[in-house]
Tab-separated table of C-alpha atoms in Angstrom:
chain	number	residue	atom	x	y	z
A	145	MET	CA	76.717	73.831	106.271
A	146	ASN	CA	75.860	72.460	109.695
A	147	LEU	CA	77.596	74.072	112.667
A	148	GLU	CA	77.188	71.021	114.885
A	149	THR	CA	78.857	68.611	112.465
A	150	LEU	CA	81.846	70.778	111.509
A	151	LYS	CA	85.132	68.938	111.913
A	152	LEU	CA	87.902	71.462	112.458
A	153	ALA	CA	91.487	71.683	111.338
A	154	ILE	CA	93.694	74.364	112.878
A	155	VAL	CA	96.523	74.965	110.409
A	156	GLY	CA	99.598	76.342	112.166
A	157	LEU	CA	100.243	75.569	115.831
A	158	GLY	CA	102.206	78.551	117.072
A	159	TYR	CA	101.231	81.121	119.696
A	160	VAL	CA	97.881	81.639	117.956
A	161	GLY	CA	96.915	78.240	116.616
A	162	LEU	CA	97.690	76.023	119.589
A	163	PRO	CA	95.450	77.800	122.150
A	164	LEU	CA	92.702	77.814	119.529
A	165	ALA	CA	93.095	74.086	118.875
A	166	VAL	CA	93.120	73.346	122.604
A	167	GLU	CA	89.865	75.233	123.204
A	168	PHE	CA	88.026	73.798	120.215
A	169	GLY	CA	89.391	70.346	121.043
A	170	LYS	CA	87.396	70.396	124.253
A	171	HIS	CA	84.118	70.574	122.302
A	172	ARG	CA	84.437	68.965	118.871
A	173	PRO	CA	86.741	66.820	116.695
A	174	THR	CA	89.768	68.967	115.900
A	175	ILE	CA	92.982	68.320	114.000
A	176	GLY	CA	95.901	70.458	115.100
A	177	PHE	CA	98.068	70.571	111.977
A	178	ASP	CA	101.602	71.898	111.564
A	179	ILE	CA	104.280	71.142	108.967
A	180	ASN	CA	106.897	71.037	111.746
A	181	GLY	CA	107.042	67.362	112.666
A	182	HIS	CA	109.229	68.051	115.700
A	183	ARG	CA	106.623	70.465	117.026
A	184	ILE	CA	103.922	67.812	116.586
A	185	SER	CA	106.014	65.217	118.427
A	186	GLN	CA	106.488	67.590	121.354
A	187	LEU	CA	102.778	68.410	121.550
A	188	ARG	CA	101.852	64.735	121.524
A	189	THR	CA	103.947	64.314	124.662
A	190	GLY	CA	102.265	67.316	126.297
A	191	ARG	CA	105.109	69.782	125.776
A	192	ASP	CA	104.524	73.285	124.413
A	193	VAL	CA	107.768	75.199	123.976
A	194	THR	CA	105.881	78.477	123.535
A	195	LEU	CA	104.588	78.053	127.124
A	196	GLU	CA	101.110	79.175	126.053
A	197	CYS	CA	99.559	75.848	127.070
A	198	THR	CA	100.439	73.638	130.023
A	199	PRO	CA	100.517	69.817	129.857
A	200	ALA	CA	97.288	69.787	131.876
A	201	GLN	CA	95.574	72.104	129.390
A	202	LEU	CA	96.697	69.971	126.478
A	203	ALA	CA	95.357	66.866	128.203
A	204	GLN	CA	91.928	68.463	128.692
A	205	SER	CA	91.265	68.587	124.937
A	206	SER	CA	89.913	65.086	124.489
A	207	TYR	CA	88.794	65.693	120.872
A	208	LEU	CA	92.132	67.126	119.741
A	209	GLN	CA	94.623	65.213	117.605
A	210	PHE	CA	97.959	66.511	116.338
A	211	SER	CA	99.330	65.815	112.875
A	212	SER	CA	101.934	66.919	110.339
A	213	ASP	CA	100.446	64.725	107.617
A	214	SER	CA	98.255	66.730	105.238
A	215	ALA	CA	96.327	63.547	104.405
A	216	ASP	CA	94.714	63.854	107.842
A	217	LEU	CA	92.968	67.036	106.665
A	218	ALA	CA	90.846	65.152	104.150
A	219	ASP	CA	87.889	64.576	106.498
A	220	CYS	CA	87.844	68.106	107.904
A	221	THR	CA	85.103	70.500	106.838
A	222	CYS	CA	86.260	73.735	108.478
A	223	PHE	CA	89.848	74.968	108.250
A	224	ILE	CA	91.204	77.781	110.438
A	225	ILE	CA	94.530	79.130	109.187
A	226	THR	CA	96.768	80.679	111.846
A	227	VAL	CA	100.209	80.842	110.254
A	228	PRO	CA	102.671	83.742	110.755
A	229	THR	CA	102.587	86.783	108.466
A	230	PRO	CA	105.944	88.552	108.941
A	231	ILE	CA	107.702	91.205	106.881
A	232	ASP	CA	110.772	90.724	104.716
A	233	ASP	CA	114.105	92.531	104.899
A	234	HIS	CA	112.628	95.446	102.944
A	235	LYS	CA	109.664	95.880	105.366
A	236	ARG	CA	107.235	94.396	102.863
A	237	PRO	CA	104.515	91.868	103.779
A	238	ASP	CA	105.724	88.288	103.464
A	239	LEU	CA	102.692	86.131	102.677
A	240	THR	CA	104.692	82.990	101.876
A	241	ALA	CA	103.434	80.921	104.821
A	242	LEU	CA	99.862	82.099	104.233
A	243	GLN	CA	100.023	81.199	100.559
A	244	LYS	CA	101.475	77.753	101.246
A	245	ALA	CA	98.887	77.084	103.939
A	246	SER	CA	96.160	78.075	101.489
A	247	GLU	CA	97.570	75.600	98.964
A	248	THR	CA	97.588	72.843	101.586
A	249	VAL	CA	93.990	73.560	102.558
A	250	GLY	CA	92.964	73.911	98.920
A	251	ARG	CA	94.062	70.347	98.230
A	252	ALA	CA	91.772	69.132	101.025
A	253	LEU	CA	88.838	71.409	100.184
A	254	LYS	CA	85.458	69.859	99.334
A	255	PRO	CA	82.080	71.297	98.351
A	256	GLY	CA	80.411	72.932	101.343
A	257	ASP	CA	83.657	73.484	103.292
A	258	LEU	CA	84.564	76.644	105.194
A	259	VAL	CA	87.991	78.316	105.457
A	260	ILE	CA	88.599	80.893	108.184
A	261	TYR	CA	91.742	83.029	108.325
A	262	GLU	CA	93.171	84.458	111.555
A	263	SER	CA	96.588	85.588	110.318
A	264	THR	CA	97.141	89.353	110.303
A	265	VAL	CA	96.955	90.809	106.792
A	266	TYR	CA	96.163	94.092	105.062
A	267	PRO	CA	92.535	94.861	104.142
A	268	GLY	CA	91.575	92.822	101.094
A	269	ALA	CA	94.311	90.186	101.337
A	270	THR	CA	91.992	87.276	102.166
A	271	GLU	CA	89.849	87.767	99.080
A	272	GLU	CA	92.616	89.067	96.790
A	273	GLU	CA	95.492	86.748	97.722
A	274	CYS	CA	94.146	83.666	99.511
A	275	ILE	CA	90.804	82.892	97.890
A	276	PRO	CA	92.295	82.636	94.352
A	277	ILE	CA	94.786	80.075	95.664
A	278	LEU	CA	91.976	78.043	97.232
A	279	GLU	CA	90.003	78.174	93.971
A	280	ARG	CA	92.971	77.248	91.796
A	281	THR	CA	94.157	74.413	94.029
A	282	SER	CA	90.740	72.905	94.716
A	283	GLY	CA	89.009	73.571	91.414
A	284	LEU	CA	86.024	74.851	93.416
A	285	ARG	CA	84.207	78.184	93.171
A	286	PHE	CA	84.230	80.722	95.988
A	287	ASN	CA	80.852	81.416	97.606
A	288	VAL	CA	79.334	78.667	95.465
A	289	ASP	CA	81.213	75.499	96.404
A	290	PHE	CA	83.157	76.745	99.436
A	291	PHE	CA	83.044	79.748	101.747
A	292	ALA	CA	85.422	81.865	103.817
A	293	GLY	CA	85.622	83.882	106.986
A	294	TYR	CA	88.086	86.064	108.817
A	295	SER	CA	88.472	86.321	112.590
A	296	PRO	CA	91.653	88.179	113.554
A	297	GLU	CA	93.779	86.727	116.321
A	298	ARG	CA	94.182	88.686	119.541
A	299	ILE	CA	96.718	86.487	121.304
A	300	ASN	CA	99.185	88.288	123.566
A	301	PRO	CA	102.138	85.918	124.142
A	302	GLY	CA	103.004	85.427	127.798
A	303	ASP	CA	99.841	87.172	129.003
A	304	LYS	CA	98.035	84.893	131.457
A	305	LYS	CA	95.198	87.357	132.021
A	306	HIS	CA	93.937	88.178	128.526
A	307	ARG	CA	93.475	84.631	127.279
A	308	LEU	CA	91.757	83.523	124.084
A	309	THR	CA	88.425	82.823	125.757
A	310	GLU	CA	88.457	86.080	127.714
A	311	VAL	CA	88.950	88.550	124.854
A	312	ILE	CA	86.107	89.609	122.543
A	313	LYS	CA	86.507	87.952	119.135
A	314	VAL	CA	85.841	89.836	115.909
A	315	THR	CA	84.188	87.589	113.318
A	316	SER	CA	83.196	87.897	109.667
A	317	GLY	CA	82.147	85.783	106.712
A	318	SER	CA	81.967	85.895	102.943
A	319	THR	CA	78.150	85.898	103.023
A	320	PRO	CA	75.687	86.967	105.721
A	321	GLU	CA	74.816	83.315	106.355
A	322	VAL	CA	78.465	82.344	106.684
A	323	THR	CA	79.058	85.256	109.050
A	324	GLU	CA	76.419	83.800	111.370
A	325	ILE	CA	78.062	80.375	111.285
A	326	VAL	CA	81.558	81.769	111.912
A	327	ASP	CA	80.239	83.866	114.776
A	328	ALA	CA	78.349	80.964	116.333
A	329	LEU	CA	81.425	78.742	116.034
A	330	TYR	CA	83.627	81.129	118.003
A	331	ARG	CA	80.910	81.806	120.556
A	332	GLN	CA	81.251	78.167	121.577
A	333	ILE	CA	84.678	78.868	123.062
A	334	VAL	CA	84.953	82.643	123.619
A	335	THR	CA	83.153	83.454	126.864
A	336	ALA	CA	83.872	87.194	126.465
A	337	GLY	CA	81.594	87.294	123.426
A	338	THR	CA	82.013	88.205	119.776
A	339	HIS	CA	81.638	91.197	117.478
A	340	LYS	CA	80.322	90.576	113.962
A	341	ALA	CA	82.054	92.798	111.414
A	342	GLY	CA	80.140	93.816	108.315
A	343	SER	CA	82.671	92.258	105.941
A	344	ILE	CA	85.953	90.392	105.800
A	345	LYS	CA	87.734	93.625	104.824
A	346	ILE	CA	86.367	95.421	107.884
A	347	ALA	CA	87.626	92.628	110.150
A	348	GLU	CA	91.043	92.693	108.459
A	349	ALA	CA	91.267	96.459	108.841
A	350	ALA	CA	90.199	96.347	112.494
A	351	LYS	CA	93.016	93.945	113.287
A	352	VAL	CA	95.733	95.845	111.487
A	353	ILE	CA	94.873	99.182	113.107
A	354	GLU	CA	94.840	97.780	116.659
A	355	ASN	CA	98.599	97.409	116.674
A	356	THR	CA	99.215	100.360	114.363
A	357	GLN	CA	97.570	102.581	116.970
A	358	ARG	CA	99.769	101.141	119.724
A	359	ASP	CA	102.850	101.589	117.552
A	360	VAL	CA	102.125	105.265	116.904
A	361	ASN	CA	101.372	105.897	120.585
A	362	ILE	CA	104.604	104.243	121.689
A	363	ALA	CA	106.492	106.242	119.067
A	364	LEU	CA	105.136	109.434	120.619
A	365	ILE	CA	106.294	108.361	124.073
A	366	ASN	CA	109.683	107.327	122.669
A	367	GLU	CA	110.072	110.777	121.140
A	368	LEU	CA	109.081	112.382	124.426
A	369	ALA	CA	111.726	110.241	126.157
A	370	LEU	CA	114.366	111.542	123.734
A	371	ILE	CA	113.340	115.098	124.579
A	372	PHE	CA	113.161	114.556	128.335
A	373	ASN	CA	116.552	112.819	128.394
A	374	ARG	CA	118.108	115.925	126.834
A	375	LEU	CA	116.346	118.039	129.446
A	376	ASP	CA	117.599	115.713	132.203
A	377	ILE	CA	114.012	114.891	133.246
A	378	ASP	CA	112.957	111.402	134.329
A	379	THR	CA	110.459	110.185	131.694
A	380	GLU	CA	108.773	107.730	134.063
A	381	ALA	CA	108.221	110.464	136.625
A	382	VAL	CA	106.643	112.640	133.938
A	383	LEU	CA	104.333	109.832	132.838
A	384	ARG	CA	103.243	109.071	136.390
A	385	ALA	CA	102.355	112.702	136.890
A	386	ALA	CA	100.440	112.856	133.606
A	387	GLU	CA	98.520	109.695	134.470
A	388	THR	CA	96.702	111.551	137.232
A	389	LYS	CA	94.513	113.129	134.520
A	390	TRP	CA	91.477	110.932	133.811
A	391	ASN	CA	91.828	110.839	130.040
A	392	PHE	CA	95.599	110.437	129.727
A	393	VAL	CA	96.405	107.173	127.873
A	394	SER	CA	99.392	105.396	129.382
A	395	PHE	CA	102.218	103.991	127.292
A	396	ARG	CA	105.893	103.462	128.075
A	397	PRO	CA	108.966	104.053	125.911
A	398	GLY	CA	111.032	101.130	124.735
A	399	LEU	CA	112.114	98.791	121.980
A	400	VAL	CA	109.144	97.922	119.777
A	401	GLY	CA	109.418	94.431	118.331
A	402	GLY	CA	107.441	91.226	118.270
A	403	HIS	CA	105.161	89.656	115.721
A	404	CYS	CA	102.448	92.350	115.913
A	405	ILE	CA	103.262	95.942	116.869
A	406	GLY	CA	106.518	96.090	114.941
A	407	VAL	CA	105.044	94.337	111.889
A	408	ASP	CA	101.346	95.106	111.408
A	409	PRO	CA	101.776	98.794	110.494
A	410	TYR	CA	103.820	97.784	107.452
A	411	TYR	CA	100.895	95.692	106.195
A	412	LEU	CA	98.624	98.716	106.339
A	413	THR	CA	101.150	101.105	104.793
A	414	HIS	CA	101.847	98.585	102.019
A	415	LYS	CA	98.185	98.560	101.047
A	416	ALA	CA	97.894	102.333	101.423
A	417	GLN	CA	100.805	102.910	99.064
A	418	ALA	CA	99.379	100.370	96.609
A	419	ILE	CA	96.275	102.556	96.257
A	420	GLY	CA	98.318	105.752	95.887
A	421	TYR	CA	98.320	107.130	99.434
A	422	HIS	CA	101.532	107.794	101.352
A	423	PRO	CA	100.853	107.409	105.099
A	424	GLU	CA	102.816	110.069	106.969
A	425	ILE	CA	102.141	109.488	110.664
A	426	ILE	CA	102.284	105.688	110.600
A	427	LEU	CA	105.623	105.560	108.779
A	428	ALA	CA	107.073	108.345	110.931
A	429	GLY	CA	106.193	106.320	114.011
A	430	ARG	CA	107.795	103.231	112.494
A	431	ARG	CA	111.011	105.090	111.689
A	432	LEU	CA	111.243	106.460	115.192
A	433	ASN	CA	110.585	103.113	116.858
A	434	ASP	CA	112.968	101.275	114.531
A	435	GLY	CA	115.682	103.778	115.484
A	436	MET	CA	115.481	103.228	119.239
A	437	GLY	CA	118.140	100.522	119.270
A	438	ALA	CA	120.715	102.887	117.810
A	439	TYR	CA	119.689	105.592	120.266
A	440	VAL	CA	120.088	103.279	123.274
A	441	ALA	CA	123.540	102.184	122.149
A	442	ALA	CA	124.749	105.723	121.430
A	443	ARG	CA	123.491	107.017	124.765
A	444	LEU	CA	125.257	104.229	126.638
A	445	VAL	CA	128.537	104.855	124.820
A	446	LYS	CA	128.309	108.586	125.541
A	447	ALA	CA	127.703	107.908	129.224
A	448	MET	CA	130.644	105.507	129.343
A	449	LEU	CA	132.940	108.149	127.866
A	450	GLN	CA	131.685	110.712	130.372
A	451	ARG	CA	132.502	108.276	133.195
A	452	GLY	CA	135.973	107.643	131.826
A	453	ILE	CA	135.224	104.015	130.896
A	454	GLU	CA	137.242	102.863	127.891
A	455	VAL	CA	134.747	101.948	125.167
A	456	SER	CA	136.776	99.893	122.720
A	457	GLY	CA	136.904	96.330	124.025
A	458	ALA	CA	134.548	97.047	126.929
A	459	ARG	CA	132.150	94.269	127.911
A	460	VAL	CA	128.396	94.840	128.016
A	461	LEU	CA	125.804	92.488	129.451
A	462	VAL	CA	122.315	92.705	127.955
A	463	LEU	CA	119.635	91.180	130.182
A	464	GLY	CA	116.871	89.877	127.943
A	465	LEU	CA	116.503	88.838	124.316
A	466	ALA	CA	112.802	87.995	123.956
A	467	PHE	CA	110.630	90.696	122.423
A	468	LYS	CA	108.660	91.065	125.679
A	469	GLU	CA	108.726	90.041	129.317
A	470	ASN	CA	108.041	86.539	130.666
A	471	CYS	CA	107.822	85.009	127.225
A	472	PRO	CA	110.264	82.956	125.091
A	473	ASP	CA	109.178	84.587	121.803
A	474	ILE	CA	112.120	86.096	119.912
A	475	ARG	CA	110.287	87.010	116.704
A	476	ASN	CA	111.334	90.452	115.507
A	477	THR	CA	112.992	91.258	118.821
A	478	ARG	CA	114.645	94.650	118.664
A	479	VAL	CA	117.178	93.785	121.354
A	480	VAL	CA	119.335	92.629	118.449
A	481	ASP	CA	119.463	96.244	117.219
A	482	VAL	CA	121.042	97.340	120.494
A	483	ALA	CA	123.577	94.513	120.396
A	484	ASP	CA	124.480	95.160	116.747
A	485	GLU	CA	124.969	98.886	117.368
A	486	LEU	CA	127.149	98.273	120.418
A	487	ARG	CA	129.381	95.951	118.408
A	488	GLN	CA	129.814	98.765	115.878
A	489	TYR	CA	131.446	100.713	118.720
A	490	GLN	CA	133.844	97.778	119.262
A	491	LEU	CA	132.170	96.625	122.458
A	492	GLU	CA	131.900	92.950	123.392
A	493	VAL	CA	128.269	91.994	124.035
A	494	ASP	CA	126.899	89.093	126.074
A	495	ILE	CA	123.166	88.426	126.121
A	496	PHE	CA	121.437	86.501	128.908
A	497	ASP	CA	117.801	85.436	128.813
A	498	PRO	CA	116.484	82.590	130.993
A	499	TRP	CA	113.313	82.330	128.900
A	500	VAL	CA	114.877	81.920	125.472
A	501	ASP	CA	116.000	78.652	123.881
A	502	PRO	CA	119.702	79.178	123.007
A	503	ILE	CA	119.496	76.796	120.051
A	504	GLU	CA	116.550	78.702	118.580
A	505	ALA	CA	118.263	82.051	119.185
A	506	GLU	CA	121.373	80.941	117.341
A	507	ALA	CA	119.392	79.433	114.470
A	508	GLU	CA	116.997	82.364	114.030
A	509	LEU	CA	119.099	85.361	115.068
A	510	GLY	CA	122.705	84.201	114.869
A	511	ILE	CA	123.056	85.007	118.577
A	512	ALA	CA	124.381	82.563	121.171
A	513	PRO	CA	123.087	83.703	124.586
A	514	ILE	CA	125.264	82.908	127.577
A	515	THR	CA	123.984	80.389	130.116
A	516	ALA	CA	124.823	82.473	133.186
A	517	PRO	CA	126.597	85.826	133.635
A	518	GLN	CA	129.607	85.847	135.924
A	519	PRO	CA	129.995	88.519	138.656
A	520	GLY	CA	132.367	91.429	138.225
A	521	GLN	CA	132.845	91.044	134.474
A	522	TYR	CA	131.015	93.926	132.817
A	523	ASP	CA	131.633	97.595	132.133
A	524	ALA	CA	127.941	98.154	131.446
A	525	ILE	CA	124.684	96.301	132.037
A	526	ILE	CA	121.479	96.904	130.091
A	527	ILE	CA	118.110	95.662	131.357
A	528	ALA	CA	116.404	95.252	127.988
A	529	VAL	CA	113.456	93.001	128.935
A	530	ALA	CA	111.427	93.134	132.151
A	531	HIS	CA	111.509	89.415	132.916
A	532	GLN	CA	110.338	88.547	136.423
A	533	GLU	CA	113.729	86.967	137.113
A	534	PHE	CA	115.451	90.330	136.672
A	535	SER	CA	112.960	92.046	138.957
A	536	ARG	CA	113.607	89.428	141.624
A	537	MET	CA	117.359	89.886	141.302
A	538	GLY	CA	117.099	93.499	142.414
A	539	PRO	CA	119.715	96.221	141.952
A	540	ASP	CA	122.405	94.756	144.217
A	541	GLN	CA	122.528	91.390	142.507
A	542	ILE	CA	122.386	92.934	139.060
A	543	ARG	CA	125.142	95.403	139.881
A	544	SER	CA	127.283	92.583	141.267
A	545	LEU	CA	127.693	91.440	137.663
A	546	GLY	CA	129.520	94.676	136.839
A	547	LYS	CA	133.066	95.787	137.468
A	548	PRO	CA	133.713	98.237	140.316
A	549	GLN	CA	133.281	101.053	137.756
A	550	HIS	CA	130.270	100.281	135.531
A	551	LEU	CA	126.993	101.683	134.206
A	552	LEU	CA	123.515	100.235	134.693
A	553	TYR	CA	121.003	101.185	131.967
A	554	ASP	CA	117.381	100.264	132.768
A	555	LEU	CA	115.253	100.383	129.607
A	556	LYS	CA	112.148	98.879	131.201
A	557	TYR	CA	111.853	100.629	134.587
A	558	VAL	CA	112.520	97.326	136.343
A	559	LEU	CA	114.368	99.148	139.111
A	560	ALA	CA	113.711	102.353	140.999
A	561	ALA	CA	115.084	105.508	139.403
A	562	SER	CA	117.773	105.836	142.080
A	563	ALA	CA	119.030	102.277	141.460
A	564	SER	CA	120.166	102.772	137.861
A	565	ASP	CA	122.494	105.191	136.077
A	566	LEU	CA	120.405	105.583	132.934
A	567	ARG	CA	116.750	105.079	132.054
A	568	LEU	CA	114.692	105.636	128.924
């Protein structure tokens, strides 16, 4: 296996795969492959709907070609799989996309080829779930005819500071020699450097605990917010005071969604339970974070009743639908929990998000966001996502959307404490 002659295929061109394909496409022949033909057509015209790559960045990758035809994978010798790994309705790992991608790669696999996985999985999944599919589909033998690696993605959608090339990359391989090749391959594009893990399982475990740790920490802060709200203490003020200690780790309360923090812990707990261990802290944190939508809705309704605002039939405007600020990604957004709970109280809910594609939102979530909120229409307004547009609006413009008697609930500390009626 010769590093210099590797011809790459990046399988899956979402938030993870496209930036990877763009960077590698600056240095070596690279096929950016995705089964979504519409996505491929957009990328060929220089348009990335995820907003991770600009037209100029796409144009800089002179060795990059886009395709939705699996026949174009035949000449590739190194395949990097970057497809989504979500959870199903029962909070169990859904490996469907990963399995299908492995089948697609398996049909193109040749002796001497290398397959690298970046998708988040539980420890052991690459060798227990994916490798058998590659062997069965290709008829080749693992670590004899073909080899594998794992290098977990660390993409943060919408983050223009911590880019792919500027974040240390964990690498691993199925043999010591393959580990060196995988590591050298990523060093060609990652200026921040790499960290070689001792095995594929170690690299898988490192990835899954990164977001599990964040999830548990946010759950703690969410629980503190529940306590402080009952004590009528401003949670943000408490956190700012605590941050003056050198070793205090800062997190903020909120809705925990997205493709990583709200999902990855379930991959780890699934594997833990499969080997007979019931994880207490991780699942407790998940339950608490998953319950925040109901808490937000109930607190708003209680405040409305205290203000004498009729709840049944009242109109609520939710500002933001994406799972995080300044990003169009709606995967696993927990804003839907707030909206669903409010509707249970017979409230009418409008959602406005200038970043989100309304067609995608309706197709994926069954939600039709409004194109523009009208002034003076709402009994309550919830700032659910800290988009820069909402910060620029300021309290006066946001409040102008409400009726003379209304409540403003700021979940993300977009406004000063004195500018809102409720905060987390």
